[in-house]
Amino acid sequence: MDAPLPTPLSSLNHRHNQKPNGCIIDGVKAAAKMEGGDKKKKGYGGRGLFENASFMKWGTEDVLGVARHHPIPCCFAASLLMFMAVEYTLRMIPPSSEPFDLGFVATRPLHRALESRPNLNTLLAGLNTVFVGMQTGYILWTWLVEGRPRATISALFMFTFRGILGYSTQLPLPQGFLGSGVDFPVGNVSFFLFYSGHVAASVIASLDMRRVQRWELARTFDALNVLQFVRLLATRGHYTIDLAVGVGAGILFDSLAGKYEESRKTPTIISITNGALFADAKKPIWDALNASLKCAEKGVGR
């Protein structure tokens, strides 16, 4: 008697219990091929719409295995249900009221302390500006000195889209904003609230440091970024959503910059100069050209 075919969910759970080897991989491929053949024979009509659906093959052990081996996606599923209940029952903020910001509530004592001590607020603003200079200096250093442009490309992507989004939706300045002439941008000039370029640039620099294994420097930047996060909330310089999206923007645009770099490194099959096109056919360059084209044809044939 043939052994029963593994269900998709049981195969996922089985993967966590055994180390992969050639026999297991070949067995899974063979099972998938046989299952595909059965589907072609049975079809999806006649006996029922969901007869060959994946969930019809799930058992209790499969479901419990997913919860055991993949707790994070399960927590996300539970949070989805929770926030759906919160969202659909929450009273919305009326147009005449200030936006509700949980970060402002959490930093209310610090906001009062900075409001009553202008010199302390100016000192922290100056230190934050120094940190912005450190971010900028590191990102430019990686390109101009080390010859690694990814962080710079990422920052250019990030600030371009920040400008587009910041201009598209111009949020009101939060009540109680504590400005400073030494805060970046220096001079009490206007700025976009959404999203935080301070936070995003720090994330970009930190990710680059991890890529080249500068672990201590990366941890230092992360700690300073957390302090910057708290200060910007306490001074009402950004809403919480600006800072949270700043973290995501740093990660996203670093990834996009990496994909851009990879796309520019795609090799071509052969490169021919203008002189080679008009060279004598008896010269060695034409022999190399013909050999390259034959290899390319064999590769396409395979």
mmCIF file of N, CA, C and O in Angstrom, residues 137-176:
data_model
loop_
_atom_site.group_PDB
_atom_site.id
_atom_site.type_symbol
_atom_site.label_atom_id
_atom_site.label_comp_id
_atom_site.label_asym_id
_atom_site.label_seq_id
_atom_site.Cartn_x
_atom_site.Cartn_y
_atom_site.Cartn_z
ATOM 1 N N GLY A 137 27.599 62.597 8.243
ATOM 2 C CA GLY A 137 29.016 62.371 7.994
ATOM 3 C C GLY A 137 29.321 60.914 7.702
ATOM 4 O O GLY A 137 30.103 60.597 6.793
ATOM 5 N N TYR A 138 28.703 60.002 8.456
ATOM 6 C CA TYR A 138 28.965 58.575 8.235
ATOM 7 C C TYR A 138 28.453 58.142 6.868
ATOM 8 O O TYR A 138 29.145 57.413 6.132
ATOM 9 N N ILE A 139 27.239 58.550 6.521
ATOM 10 C CA ILE A 139 26.648 58.133 5.244
ATOM 11 C C ILE A 139 27.490 58.619 4.070
ATOM 12 O O ILE A 139 27.741 57.889 3.108
ATOM 13 N N LEU A 140 27.965 59.865 4.131
ATOM 14 C CA LEU A 140 28.816 60.386 3.057
ATOM 15 C C LEU A 140 30.185 59.710 3.065
ATOM 16 O O LEU A 140 30.775 59.473 2.005
ATOM 17 N N TRP A 141 30.706 59.385 4.239
ATOM 18 C CA TRP A 141 32.003 58.711 4.341
ATOM 19 C C TRP A 141 31.991 57.360 3.642
ATOM 20 O O TRP A 141 32.944 56.988 2.952
ATOM 21 N N THR A 142 30.911 56.615 3.819
ATOM 22 C CA THR A 142 30.840 55.282 3.207
ATOM 23 C C THR A 142 30.930 55.356 1.692
ATOM 24 O O THR A 142 31.437 54.434 1.039
ATOM 25 N N TRP A 143 30.437 56.448 1.126
ATOM 26 C CA TRP A 143 30.465 56.605 -0.332
ATOM 27 C C TRP A 143 31.775 57.225 -0.801
ATOM 28 O O TRP A 143 32.479 56.662 -1.656
ATOM 29 N N LEU A 144 32.149 58.384 -0.227
ATOM 30 C CA LEU A 144 33.285 59.147 -0.735
ATOM 31 C C LEU A 144 34.629 58.525 -0.374
ATOM 32 O O LEU A 144 35.589 58.619 -1.150
ATOM 33 N N VAL A 145 34.726 57.886 0.786
ATOM 34 C CA VAL A 145 36.000 57.337 1.243
ATOM 35 C C VAL A 145 36.078 55.827 1.027
ATOM 36 O O VAL A 145 37.067 55.311 0.504
ATOM 37 N N GLU A 146 35.013 55.108 1.438
ATOM 38 C CA GLU A 146 35.046 53.650 1.350
ATOM 39 C C GLU A 146 34.545 53.113 0.019
ATOM 40 O O GLU A 146 34.684 51.919 -0.264
ATOM 41 N N GLY A 147 33.936 53.981 -0.780
ATOM 42 C CA GLY A 147 33.469 53.548 -2.097
ATOM 43 C C GLY A 147 32.256 52.647 -2.052
ATOM 44 O O GLY A 147 32.043 51.845 -2.969
ATOM 45 N N ARG A 148 31.434 52.757 -0.991
ATOM 46 C CA ARG A 148 30.207 51.956 -0.870
ATOM 47 C C ARG A 148 29.010 52.901 -0.893
ATOM 48 O O ARG A 148 28.670 53.501 0.113
ATOM 49 N N PRO A 149 28.351 53.051 -2.032
ATOM 50 C CA PRO A 149 27.315 54.085 -2.164
ATOM 51 C C PRO A 149 25.930 53.707 -1.644
ATOM 52 O O PRO A 149 25.018 54.531 -1.686
ATOM 53 N N ARG A 150 25.751 52.475 -1.139
ATOM 54 C CA ARG A 150 24.395 52.026 -0.811
ATOM 55 C C ARG A 150 23.707 52.928 0.213
ATOM 56 O O ARG A 150 22.531 53.283 0.045
ATOM 57 N N ALA A 151 24.387 53.301 1.289
ATOM 58 C CA ALA A 151 23.767 54.134 2.318
ATOM 59 C C ALA A 151 23.402 55.507 1.759
ATOM 60 O O ALA A 151 22.350 56.065 2.092
ATOM 61 N N THR A 152 24.253 56.053 0.896
ATOM 62 C CA THR A 152 23.961 57.364 0.298
ATOM 63 C C THR A 152 22.760 57.279 -0.635
ATOM 64 O O THR A 152 21.883 58.150 -0.616
ATOM 65 N N ILE A 153 22.716 56.226 -1.455
ATOM 66 C CA ILE A 153 21.561 56.039 -2.344
ATOM 67 C C ILE A 153 20.287 55.875 -1.525
ATOM 68 O O ILE A 153 19.240 56.445 -1.851
ATOM 69 N N SER A 154 20.378 55.121 -0.448
ATOM 70 C CA SER A 154 19.227 54.914 0.429
ATOM 71 C C SER A 154 18.744 56.231 1.012
ATOM 72 O O SER A 154 17.528 56.501 1.054
ATOM 73 N N ALA A 155 19.663 57.075 1.473
ATOM 74 C CA ALA A 155 19.282 58.375 2.040
ATOM 75 C C ALA A 155 18.634 59.267 0.986
ATOM 76 O O ALA A 155 17.665 59.985 1.272
ATOM 77 N N LEU A 156 19.146 59.223 -0.241
ATOM 78 C CA LEU A 156 18.554 60.028 -1.316
ATOM 79 C C LEU A 156 17.134 59.559 -1.629
ATOM 80 O O LEU A 156 16.219 60.370 -1.816
ATOM 81 N N PHE A 157 16.947 58.242 -1.702
ATOM 82 C CA PHE A 157 15.602 57.699 -1.883
ATOM 83 C C PHE A 157 14.682 58.176 -0.762
ATOM 84 O O PHE A 157 13.569 58.643 -0.995
ATOM 85 N N MET A 158 15.172 58.025 0.466
ATOM 86 C CA MET A 158 14.346 58.307 1.641
ATOM 87 C C MET A 158 13.928 59.766 1.699
ATOM 88 O O MET A 158 12.749 60.082 1.906
ATOM 89 N N PHE A 159 14.865 60.693 1.506
ATOM 90 C CA PHE A 159 14.534 62.117 1.608
ATOM 91 C C PHE A 159 13.674 62.589 0.430
ATOM 92 O O PHE A 159 12.864 63.506 0.586
ATOM 93 N N THR A 160 13.840 61.954 -0.727
ATOM 94 C CA THR A 160 12.979 62.305 -1.869
ATOM 95 C C THR A 160 11.524 61.953 -1.571
ATOM 96 O O THR A 160 10.613 62.787 -1.743
ATOM 97 N N PHE A 161 11.282 60.747 -1.109
ATOM 98 C CA PHE A 161 9.911 60.335 -0.818
ATOM 99 C C PHE A 161 9.367 61.055 0.414
ATOM 100 O O PHE A 161 8.166 61.291 0.508
ATOM 101 N N ARG A 162 10.230 61.400 1.353
ATOM 102 C CA ARG A 162 9.785 62.186 2.505
ATOM 103 C C ARG A 162 9.278 63.547 2.041
ATOM 104 O O ARG A 162 8.253 64.043 2.528
ATOM 105 N N GLY A 163 9.981 64.148 1.100
ATOM 106 C CA GLY A 163 9.533 65.432 0.572
ATOM 107 C C GLY A 163 8.189 65.338 -0.134
ATOM 108 O O GLY A 163 7.314 66.189 0.042
ATOM 109 N N ILE A 164 8.017 64.266 -0.921
ATOM 110 C CA ILE A 164 6.755 64.079 -1.648
ATOM 111 C C ILE A 164 5.598 63.887 -0.670
ATOM 112 O O ILE A 164 4.548 64.537 -0.779
ATOM 113 N N LEU A 165 5.773 62.996 0.306
ATOM 114 C CA LEU A 165 4.704 62.706 1.261
ATOM 115 C C LEU A 165 4.474 63.880 2.215
ATOM 116 O O LEU A 165 3.334 64.191 2.565
ATOM 117 N N GLY A 166 5.572 64.513 2.647
ATOM 118 C CA GLY A 166 5.434 65.635 3.577
ATOM 119 C C GLY A 166 4.688 66.805 2.963
ATOM 120 O O GLY A 166 3.910 67.482 3.655
ATOM 121 N N TYR A 167 4.917 67.032 1.676
ATOM 122 C CA TYR A 167 4.195 68.122 1.015
ATOM 123 C C TYR A 167 2.762 67.716 0.683
ATOM 124 O O TYR A 167 1.846 68.551 0.720
ATOM 125 N N SER A 168 2.559 66.442 0.378
ATOM 126 C CA SER A 168 1.220 65.979 -0.008
ATOM 127 C C SER A 168 0.242 66.078 1.155
ATOM 128 O O SER A 168 -0.919 66.462 0.969
ATOM 129 N N THR A 169 0.674 65.717 2.348
ATOM 130 C CA THR A 169 -0.166 65.812 3.550
ATOM 131 C C THR A 169 0.594 66.615 4.598
ATOM 132 O O THR A 169 1.507 66.085 5.236
ATOM 133 N N GLN A 170 0.229 67.870 4.758
ATOM 134 C CA GLN A 170 0.926 68.764 5.675
ATOM 135 C C GLN A 170 0.179 68.793 7.006
ATOM 136 O O GLN A 170 -0.868 69.427 7.135
ATOM 137 N N LEU A 171 0.731 68.071 7.963
ATOM 138 C CA LEU A 171 0.106 67.933 9.280
ATOM 139 C C LEU A 171 0.267 69.226 10.083
ATOM 140 O O LEU A 171 1.249 69.950 9.915
ATOM 141 N N PRO A 172 -0.696 69.518 10.965
ATOM 142 C CA PRO A 172 -0.576 70.717 11.804
ATOM 143 C C PRO A 172 0.515 70.557 12.851
ATOM 144 O O PRO A 172 0.762 69.451 13.345
ATOM 145 N N LEU A 173 1.181 71.652 13.177
ATOM 146 C CA LEU A 173 2.210 71.622 14.213
ATOM 147 C C LEU A 173 1.556 71.280 15.548
ATOM 148 O O LEU A 173 0.553 71.868 15.932
ATOM 149 N N PRO A 174 2.087 70.313 16.283
ATOM 150 C CA PRO A 174 1.454 69.914 17.546
ATOM 151 C C PRO A 174 1.430 71.062 18.558
ATOM 152 O O PRO A 174 2.344 71.901 18.601
ATOM 153 N N GLN A 175 0.378 71.113 19.354
ATOM 154 C CA GLN A 175 0.309 72.089 20.433
ATOM 155 C C GLN A 175 1.404 71.813 21.460
ATOM 156 O O GLN A 175 1.690 70.670 21.780
ATOM 157 N N GLY A 176 2.000 72.899 21.950
ATOM 158 C CA GLY A 176 3.068 72.748 22.927
ATOM 159 C C GLY A 176 4.420 72.479 22.313
ATOM 160 O O GLY A 176 5.350 72.050 23.028
#
